[in-house]
CSV table of C-alpha atoms in Angstrom, one decimal:
chain,number,residue,atom,x,y,z
A,1,MET,CA,-43.6,-38.9,60.7
A,2,GLU,CA,-41.8,-37.8,57.6
A,3,VAL,CA,-41.7,-34.2,58.9
A,4,GLU,CA,-40.2,-35.3,62.2
A,5,ASN,CA,-37.5,-37.4,60.5
A,6,ALA,CA,-36.5,-34.4,58.3
A,7,GLU,CA,-36.2,-32.1,61.4
A,8,LYS,CA,-34.0,-34.7,63.2
A,9,VAL,CA,-31.6,-34.9,60.1
A,10,ASN,CA,-31.3,-31.1,60.1
A,11,LEU,CA,-30.5,-31.0,63.8
A,12,GLU,CA,-27.8,-33.7,63.4
A,13,GLN,CA,-26.2,-31.7,60.5
A,14,LYS,CA,-26.2,-28.5,62.6
A,15,LYS,CA,-24.6,-30.3,65.5
A,16,LYS,CA,-21.8,-31.8,63.2
A,17,HIS,CA,-20.7,-28.4,61.8
A,18,LYS,CA,-21.3,-26.3,64.9
A,19,GLY,CA,-18.2,-24.9,66.5
A,20,LYS,CA,-16.4,-21.8,67.6
A,21,HIS,CA,-15.1,-21.1,64.0
A,22,ASP,CA,-18.6,-21.4,62.4
A,23,LYS,CA,-19.7,-18.1,63.9
A,24,PRO,CA,-20.6,-15.3,61.3
A,25,LYS,CA,-17.7,-13.0,60.7
A,26,PRO,CA,-18.1,-9.2,60.4
A,27,TRP,CA,-16.3,-9.1,57.1
A,28,ASP,CA,-18.4,-11.8,55.4
A,29,GLU,CA,-21.2,-9.5,54.4
A,30,ASP,CA,-19.4,-6.1,54.5
A,31,PRO,CA,-19.9,-4.3,51.1
A,32,ASN,CA,-16.9,-2.0,51.7
A,33,ILE,CA,-14.4,-4.8,51.6
A,34,ASP,CA,-12.7,-5.6,48.2
A,35,ARG,CA,-11.8,-9.2,48.3
A,36,TRP,CA,-9.8,-9.0,45.0
A,37,LYS,CA,-7.5,-6.2,46.3
A,38,ILE,CA,-3.8,-7.2,46.8
A,39,GLU,CA,-2.7,-5.5,50.0
A,40,LYS,CA,0.9,-4.2,50.2
A,41,PHE,CA,3.3,-6.4,52.2
A,42,ASP,CA,4.0,-5.2,55.7
A,43,PRO,CA,7.4,-6.2,57.1
A,44,SER,CA,5.8,-6.7,60.6
A,45,TRP,CA,4.1,-9.8,59.1
A,46,ASN,CA,7.5,-11.5,58.9
A,47,PRO,CA,9.8,-9.9,61.5
A,48,ASP,CA,12.3,-12.8,61.7
A,49,GLY,CA,13.0,-13.0,57.9
A,50,LEU,CA,13.7,-16.1,55.8
A,51,LEU,CA,15.4,-19.3,57.0
A,52,GLU,CA,17.1,-20.3,53.7
A,53,VAL,CA,18.8,-18.3,50.9
A,54,SER,CA,17.1,-18.4,47.5
A,55,SER,CA,18.8,-17.2,44.4
A,56,PHE,CA,18.1,-17.0,40.6
A,57,SER,CA,20.4,-16.2,37.8
A,58,THR,CA,20.0,-15.6,34.1
A,59,ILE,CA,22.4,-14.9,31.2
A,60,PHE,CA,22.1,-11.9,28.8
A,61,PRO,CA,23.3,-11.3,25.3
A,62,ARG,CA,26.6,-9.5,24.6
A,63,TYR,CA,25.0,-6.4,23.0
A,64,ARG,CA,23.2,-5.7,26.4
A,65,GLU,CA,26.5,-5.7,28.4
A,66,LYS,CA,27.2,-1.9,28.0
A,67,TYR,CA,23.7,-0.8,28.8
A,68,LEU,CA,23.5,-3.1,31.9
A,69,GLN,CA,26.8,-1.9,33.2
A,70,GLU,CA,25.5,1.7,33.1
A,71,ALA,CA,22.0,0.9,34.5
A,72,TRP,CA,23.2,-1.6,37.2
A,73,PRO,CA,23.5,0.9,40.1
A,74,LYS,CA,19.8,1.9,39.7
A,75,VAL,CA,18.7,-1.8,39.6
A,76,LYS,CA,20.9,-2.6,42.7
A,77,SER,CA,19.5,0.3,44.7
A,78,ALA,CA,15.9,-0.6,43.8
A,79,LEU,CA,16.4,-4.2,45.0
A,80,LYS,CA,18.3,-3.1,48.1
A,81,GLU,CA,15.0,-1.5,49.4
A,82,TYR,CA,13.5,-5.0,49.5
A,83,GLY,CA,16.6,-6.7,51.0
A,84,ILE,CA,17.7,-8.4,47.8
A,85,ALA,CA,21.3,-8.7,46.8
A,86,ALA,CA,22.1,-8.3,43.0
A,87,GLU,CA,25.3,-9.3,41.2
A,88,LEU,CA,26.4,-8.6,37.6
A,89,ASN,CA,29.0,-11.0,36.2
A,90,LEU,CA,30.5,-9.6,33.0
A,91,VAL,CA,32.9,-12.5,32.6
A,92,GLU,CA,30.2,-15.2,32.4
A,93,GLY,CA,27.6,-12.7,31.1
A,94,SER,CA,25.0,-13.4,33.8
A,95,MET,CA,22.9,-11.6,36.4
A,96,THR,CA,22.2,-13.1,39.9
A,97,VAL,CA,19.7,-12.1,42.6
A,98,SER,CA,19.5,-13.7,46.0
A,99,THR,CA,17.8,-13.2,49.4
A,100,THR,CA,19.6,-11.8,52.5
A,101,ARG,CA,18.9,-11.6,56.2
A,102,LYS,CA,17.1,-8.3,55.7
A,103,THR,CA,14.6,-9.8,53.3
A,104,ARG,CA,11.1,-9.9,54.8
A,105,ASP,CA,8.8,-10.5,51.8
A,106,PRO,CA,9.1,-14.1,50.7
A,107,TYR,CA,7.6,-13.4,47.2
A,108,ILE,CA,10.0,-10.5,46.3
A,109,ILE,CA,12.6,-13.0,45.1
A,110,ILE,CA,10.2,-14.1,42.4
A,111,LYS,CA,9.7,-10.4,41.4
A,112,ALA,CA,13.5,-10.0,41.3
A,113,ARG,CA,13.9,-13.0,39.0
A,114,ASP,CA,11.3,-11.5,36.7
A,115,LEU,CA,13.3,-8.2,36.8
A,116,ILE,CA,16.5,-9.8,35.5
A,117,LYS,CA,14.6,-11.7,32.9
A,118,LEU,CA,13.1,-8.5,31.5
A,119,LEU,CA,16.5,-6.7,31.6
A,120,SER,CA,18.0,-9.6,29.5
A,121,ARG,CA,15.1,-9.2,27.0
A,122,SER,CA,16.1,-5.5,26.2
A,123,VAL,CA,13.4,-3.9,28.5
A,124,PRO,CA,14.7,-0.5,29.7
A,125,ALA,CA,15.8,-0.5,33.4
A,126,PRO,CA,13.2,2.2,34.6
A,127,GLN,CA,10.4,0.1,33.0
A,128,ALA,CA,11.7,-3.2,34.3
A,129,ILE,CA,12.0,-1.9,37.9
A,130,LYS,CA,8.2,-1.4,37.9
A,131,ILE,CA,7.8,-5.2,38.2
A,132,LEU,CA,8.7,-5.0,41.9
A,133,ASP,CA,5.2,-3.5,42.5
A,134,ASP,CA,2.6,-6.1,43.7
A,135,GLU,CA,0.0,-5.0,41.1
A,136,MET,CA,2.4,-5.4,38.2
A,137,GLN,CA,3.0,-8.8,36.6
A,138,CYS,CA,5.1,-9.8,33.5
A,139,ASP,CA,4.9,-12.5,30.8
A,140,ILE,CA,7.6,-13.4,28.3
A,141,ILE,CA,5.9,-15.0,25.2
A,142,LYS,CA,8.2,-17.2,23.0
A,143,ILE,CA,7.2,-16.9,19.3
A,144,GLY,CA,10.3,-18.3,17.6
A,145,ASN,CA,9.1,-21.9,17.5
A,146,LEU,CA,5.6,-21.1,16.2
A,147,VAL,CA,6.7,-20.6,12.5
A,148,ARG,CA,9.1,-22.7,10.6
A,149,LYS,CA,10.2,-20.3,7.8
A,150,LYS,CA,12.3,-17.3,8.8
A,151,GLU,CA,10.9,-15.0,6.1
A,152,ARG,CA,7.3,-15.8,7.2
A,153,PHE,CA,8.2,-15.3,10.8
A,154,VAL,CA,9.8,-11.9,10.2
A,155,LYS,CA,6.7,-10.8,8.2
A,156,ARG,CA,4.2,-11.8,10.9
A,157,ARG,CA,6.4,-10.2,13.7
A,158,GLN,CA,6.3,-7.0,11.7
A,159,ARG,CA,2.5,-7.3,11.4
A,160,LEU,CA,2.3,-7.3,15.2
A,161,VAL,CA,4.4,-4.1,15.4
A,162,GLY,CA,2.6,-2.4,12.5
A,163,PRO,CA,3.6,0.7,10.5
A,164,ASN,CA,5.5,3.2,12.7
A,165,SER,CA,4.6,0.9,15.7
A,166,SER,CA,1.0,2.0,15.4
A,167,THR,CA,-0.5,-1.5,16.1
A,168,LEU,CA,1.7,-2.0,19.1
A,169,LYS,CA,0.8,1.4,20.6
A,170,ALA,CA,-2.9,0.7,20.1
A,171,LEU,CA,-2.6,-2.7,21.9
A,172,GLU,CA,-0.7,-1.1,24.8
A,173,ILE,CA,-3.5,1.5,25.3
A,174,LEU,CA,-6.3,-1.0,25.0
A,175,THR,CA,-4.7,-3.7,27.2
A,176,SER,CA,-3.0,-1.3,29.7
A,177,CYS,CA,0.2,-3.3,29.3
A,178,TYR,CA,3.8,-2.5,28.2
A,179,ILE,CA,4.7,-4.6,25.2
A,180,LEU,CA,8.2,-5.1,23.7
A,181,VAL,CA,8.8,-7.2,20.6
A,182,GLN,CA,12.5,-8.3,20.6
A,183,GLY,CA,14.0,-11.2,18.6
A,184,ASN,CA,12.2,-14.5,19.2
A,185,THR,CA,10.2,-13.2,22.3
A,186,VAL,CA,7.6,-10.7,23.2
A,187,ALA,CA,7.9,-9.2,26.7
A,188,ALA,CA,4.7,-7.8,28.3
A,189,MET,CA,4.1,-6.1,31.7
A,190,GLY,CA,0.7,-5.3,33.2
A,191,SER,CA,-2.2,-6.8,35.1
A,192,PHE,CA,-3.2,-10.5,34.8
A,193,LYS,CA,-6.2,-9.6,32.6
A,194,GLY,CA,-4.2,-7.5,30.2
A,195,LEU,CA,-1.4,-10.1,30.0
A,196,LYS,CA,-3.9,-12.8,29.1
A,197,GLN,CA,-5.2,-10.6,26.2
A,198,VAL,CA,-1.7,-9.8,25.0
A,199,ARG,CA,-0.7,-13.5,24.9
A,200,ARG,CA,-3.8,-14.4,22.9
A,201,ILE,CA,-3.3,-11.6,20.4
A,202,VAL,CA,0.4,-12.4,19.9
A,203,GLU,CA,-0.1,-16.1,19.4
A,204,ASP,CA,-3.1,-15.5,17.0
A,205,CYS,CA,-0.9,-13.1,15.0
A,206,VAL,CA,2.2,-15.3,14.7
A,207,GLU,CA,0.1,-18.5,14.0
A,208,ASN,CA,-1.9,-16.5,11.3
A,209,LYS,CA,-5.2,-17.2,13.0
A,210,MET,CA,-6.4,-13.5,13.3
A,211,HIS,CA,-4.9,-10.2,12.4
A,212,PRO,CA,-4.1,-7.8,15.3
A,213,VAL,CA,-6.3,-5.1,13.8
A,214,TYR,CA,-9.4,-7.4,14.3
A,215,HIS,CA,-8.4,-7.9,17.9
A,216,ILE,CA,-8.1,-4.1,18.3
A,217,LYS,CA,-11.6,-3.6,16.9
A,218,ILE,CA,-13.0,-6.2,19.4
A,219,LEU,CA,-11.2,-4.6,22.4
A,220,MET,CA,-12.5,-1.1,21.4
A,221,MET,CA,-16.1,-2.5,21.3
A,222,LYS,CA,-15.6,-4.1,24.7
A,223,LYS,CA,-14.4,-0.8,26.1
A,224,GLU,CA,-17.6,0.9,24.9
A,225,LEU,CA,-19.8,-1.9,26.3
A,226,GLU,CA,-18.2,-1.7,29.7
A,227,LYS,CA,-19.4,1.9,30.0
A,228,ASP,CA,-23.1,0.7,29.8
A,229,PRO,CA,-24.3,-0.5,33.2
A,230,ALA,CA,-27.4,-2.2,31.7
A,231,LEU,CA,-25.1,-4.7,29.8
A,232,LYS,CA,-22.9,-5.4,32.8
A,233,ASP,CA,-24.2,-9.0,33.4
A,234,GLU,CA,-25.2,-9.9,29.8
A,235,ASN,CA,-23.3,-11.8,27.2
A,236,TRP,CA,-21.6,-9.5,24.7
A,237,ASP,CA,-21.1,-12.1,21.8
A,238,ARG,CA,-24.0,-10.7,19.9
A,239,PHE,CA,-22.4,-7.2,19.8
A,240,LEU,CA,-18.9,-8.3,18.9
A,241,PRO,CA,-18.0,-8.8,15.2
A,242,THR,CA,-17.0,-12.2,13.9
A,243,PHE,CA,-14.2,-12.4,11.3
A,244,LYS,CA,-14.0,-15.3,8.9
A,245,LYS,CA,-10.5,-16.3,7.8
A,246,LYS,CA,-10.2,-16.1,4.0
A,247,ASN,CA,-8.1,-18.8,2.5
A,248,VAL,CA,-5.8,-17.3,-0.1
A,249,GLN,CA,-5.2,-19.7,-3.0
A,250,THR,CA,-1.5,-20.7,-3.2
A,251,LYS,CA,0.3,-21.8,-6.3
A,252,LYS,CA,0.0,-25.6,-6.8
A,253,VAL,CA,3.3,-27.3,-6.9
A,254,LYS,CA,3.7,-29.3,-10.1
A,255,SER,CA,4.3,-32.9,-9.2
A,256,LYS,CA,7.0,-34.7,-11.3
A,257,GLU,CA,5.8,-37.7,-13.2
A,258,LYS,CA,7.0,-40.9,-11.6
A,259,LYS,CA,9.0,-43.1,-13.8
A,260,PRO,CA,8.3,-46.8,-13.9
A,261,TYR,CA,10.2,-48.7,-11.2
A,262,THR,CA,13.1,-50.8,-12.4
A,263,PRO,CA,15.4,-52.8,-10.1
A,264,PHE,CA,18.4,-52.0,-12.2
A,265,PRO,CA,20.4,-48.8,-11.7
A,266,PRO,CA,20.6,-46.2,-14.5
A,267,PRO,CA,23.5,-46.5,-16.9
A,268,GLN,CA,26.7,-44.7,-15.7
A,269,GLN,CA,27.3,-41.5,-17.5
A,270,PRO,CA,30.7,-41.1,-19.2
A,271,SER,CA,33.2,-39.0,-17.2
A,272,LYS,CA,35.1,-36.0,-18.6
A,273,ILE,CA,38.2,-38.1,-19.2
A,274,ASP,CA,36.1,-40.7,-21.1
A,275,GLN,CA,34.8,-37.9,-23.4
A,276,GLU,CA,38.3,-36.6,-23.9
A,277,LEU,CA,39.5,-40.1,-24.8
A,278,GLU,CA,36.7,-40.5,-27.4
A,279,SER,CA,37.4,-37.1,-29.0
A,280,GLY,CA,41.2,-37.5,-28.8
A,281,GLU,CA,41.8,-34.4,-26.7
A,282,TYR,CA,43.3,-36.5,-23.9
A,283,PHE,CA,46.5,-37.2,-25.9
A,284,LEU,CA,47.0,-33.5,-26.9
A,285,SER,CA,49.7,-31.4,-25.3
A,286,GLU,CA,48.8,-28.4,-23.1
A,287,LYS,CA,49.7,-25.9,-25.8
A,288,LYS,CA,47.4,-27.6,-28.3
A,289,LYS,CA,44.6,-27.8,-25.8
A,290,LEU,CA,44.9,-24.1,-25.1
A,291,ALA,CA,45.1,-23.3,-28.8
A,292,LYS,CA,41.9,-25.3,-29.4
A,293,THR,CA,40.0,-23.6,-26.6
A,294,TRP,CA,41.2,-20.2,-27.9
A,295,GLU,CA,39.9,-21.1,-31.4
A,296,GLU,CA,36.5,-22.2,-30.0
A,297,LYS,CA,36.3,-19.0,-28.1
A,298,GLN,CA,37.1,-16.9,-31.2
A,299,GLU,CA,34.5,-18.7,-33.2
A,300,LYS,CA,31.8,-18.1,-30.5
A,301,GLN,CA,32.8,-14.4,-30.4
A,302,ALA,CA,32.6,-14.1,-34.2
A,303,GLN,CA,29.1,-15.7,-34.2
A,304,LYS,CA,28.0,-13.4,-31.5
A,305,ALA,CA,29.4,-10.3,-33.3
A,306,ALA,CA,27.7,-11.3,-36.5
A,307,GLU,CA,24.4,-11.8,-34.8
A,308,ASN,CA,24.7,-8.4,-33.0
A,309,LYS,CA,25.6,-6.7,-36.3
A,310,ARG,CA,22.5,-8.3,-38.0
A,311,LYS,CA,20.3,-7.0,-35.2
A,312,ARG,CA,21.7,-3.5,-35.6
A,313,GLU,CA,21.2,-3.5,-39.4
A,314,GLU,CA,17.6,-4.6,-39.1
A,315,ALA,CA,16.6,-1.1,-38.2
A,316,PHE,CA,18.0,0.2,-41.5
A,317,VAL,CA,16.4,-2.4,-43.8
A,318,PRO,CA,13.7,-0.6,-46.0
A,319,PRO,CA,10.2,-2.1,-45.9
A,320,LYS,CA,9.0,-4.3,-48.8
A,321,GLU,CA,7.2,-2.4,-51.6
A,322,PRO,CA,3.9,-3.7,-52.9
A,323,VAL,CA,4.3,-6.0,-55.9
A,324,LYS,CA,3.2,-4.6,-59.3
A,325,GLN,CA,0.6,-6.5,-61.3
A,326,ASP,CA,1.7,-8.2,-64.5
A,327,SER,CA,1.1,-6.4,-67.9
A,328,ASN,CA,-0.5,-9.5,-69.4
A,329,LYS,CA,-3.2,-9.6,-66.8
A,330,SER,CA,-4.1,-5.9,-67.4
A,331,GLU,CA,-4.3,-6.4,-71.2
A,332,ASN,CA,-6.6,-9.3,-70.7
A,333,LYS,CA,-8.9,-7.2,-68.5
A,334,GLU,CA,-9.0,-4.3,-71.1
A,335,GLU,CA,-10.0,-6.8,-73.8
A,336,ASP,CA,-12.8,-8.2,-71.7
A,337,VAL,CA,-14.2,-4.6,-71.0
A,338,ALA,CA,-14.1,-3.7,-74.8
A,339,ALA,CA,-15.9,-6.9,-75.7
A,340,LEU,CA,-18.6,-6.3,-73.1
A,341,ALA,CA,-19.1,-2.7,-74.4
A,342,LYS,CA,-19.4,-3.9,-78.0
A,343,SER,CA,-22.1,-6.4,-77.1
A,344,LEU,CA,-24.1,-3.8,-75.1
A,345,LYS,CA,-24.1,-1.5,-78.2
A,346,GLN,CA,-25.4,-4.2,-80.5
A,347,LYS,CA,-28.2,-5.1,-78.0
A,348,ALA,CA,-29.2,-1.4,-77.8
A,349,LYS,CA,-29.4,-1.1,-81.7
A,350,GLU,CA,-31.6,-4.2,-81.9
A,351,PHE,CA,-33.9,-2.9,-79.2
A,352,GLY,CA,-34.3,0.4,-81.1
A,353,LYS,CA,-35.2,-1.3,-84.3
A,354,GLN,CA,-37.9,-3.4,-82.6
A,355,LYS,CA,-39.4,-0.2,-81.0
A,356,SER,CA,-39.7,1.6,-84.3
A,357,LEU,CA,-41.6,-1.3,-85.9
A,358,GLN,CA,-44.3,-1.1,-83.3
A,359,THR,CA,-47.6,0.7,-84.3
A,360,ILE,CA,-48.1,4.2,-82.7
A,361,ASN,CA,-51.6,5.6,-81.9
A,362,ALA,CA,-51.9,9.1,-83.5
A,363,GLU,CA,-54.4,10.5,-81.0
A,364,GLU,CA,-52.3,9.5,-77.9
A,365,TYR,CA,-49.1,10.9,-79.6
A,366,ILE,CA,-50.8,14.3,-80.2
A,367,SER,CA,-52.5,14.5,-76.7
A,368,ALA,CA,-49.2,13.7,-74.9
A,369,PRO,CA,-47.2,16.7,-73.6
A,370,ALA,CA,-44.2,18.0,-75.4
A,371,ALA,CA,-41.7,16.7,-72.7
A,372,GLU,CA,-42.9,13.1,-73.2
A,373,GLN,CA,-42.7,13.3,-77.0
A,374,PRO,CA,-39.6,11.7,-78.4
A,375,SER,CA,-37.3,14.3,-79.8
A,376,LYS,CA,-35.9,13.7,-83.2
A,377,LYS,CA,-32.2,14.3,-83.3
A,378,LYS,CA,-30.7,15.6,-86.5
A,379,LYS,CA,-28.0,13.5,-87.8
A,380,LYS,CA,-24.9,15.5,-88.1
A,381,SER,CA,-23.3,15.2,-91.5
A,382,LYS,CA,-19.8,14.0,-91.4
A,383,HIS,CA,-17.6,16.1,-93.7
A,384,ILE,CA,-14.8,14.1,-95.1
């Protein structure tokens, strides 16, 4: 019973969705068809043109006026091929693009709008005209509002460019995009995939999340991993490096000590007139005031001159000689040495007398060698 019910349900579902449009199409399972490919627009798809006129305009800075005036004929001729009218207004400082009766592609006006945007952001005209291709897209990234301090913003913007524009060139090669850093914006041109990478790199750099060099390393590793067909359907996170942000210790701002709260305001400080009234200068004439200020100035100059003279003469001051010892102290020391020598002589004499009184063994004295025998010194007779 259950099997029959299931078959009935399947038949009902098939009957509901069955129709002439449900037949299998030849392109559904064709491996040669690339469904992501953007086909070039054919004017035969829209032979009647557009019903309404669409237009876009944008202003440009004054320093771009001369260049745009020179390059405008090229831009105008490039847009004319697609049936777009272009106007350069030097009085208002604006560029305008609009559709005409000859316009067939409805999306080309959006491309023309992007073209005038890029031209106003200092992108060269030959590079900006490439945006009219279907495979080329553009993105203008605003970076001016991401950082508050101007000095910090300039430093991080320079970090994105790199020394001799080496960082920017590496990013252009790896992302296959054209990148231009100008003022408070970054203009990028390329595929959707490349533009997504560029936006992430630029925002991480300006917000100080990750240095562009680390992004370059990751992109280089991805390029190498793409070449390996075995890793095509695998997750690459285990191969990619992870960079930890190091917090640099900043100087701690010294907080001022809070004074105790009082409802009363601080006492009013005396003004300059009050101070002059106290000292009596207020009642002096202009000549006397000038004379007093001149005297004070002369005193300060004299003090400064004396101080400079003292500093110059310090180099010629001889060093202090060592202090000689007092003669009384030296005499006392000599007396102490003499008394010590006298006492030692007396002790030596007493020791000699005691040794002579001791008994001497004759046999030991004779058997002892001649070197050990005490030599008898003859007393020299003093002739007076």
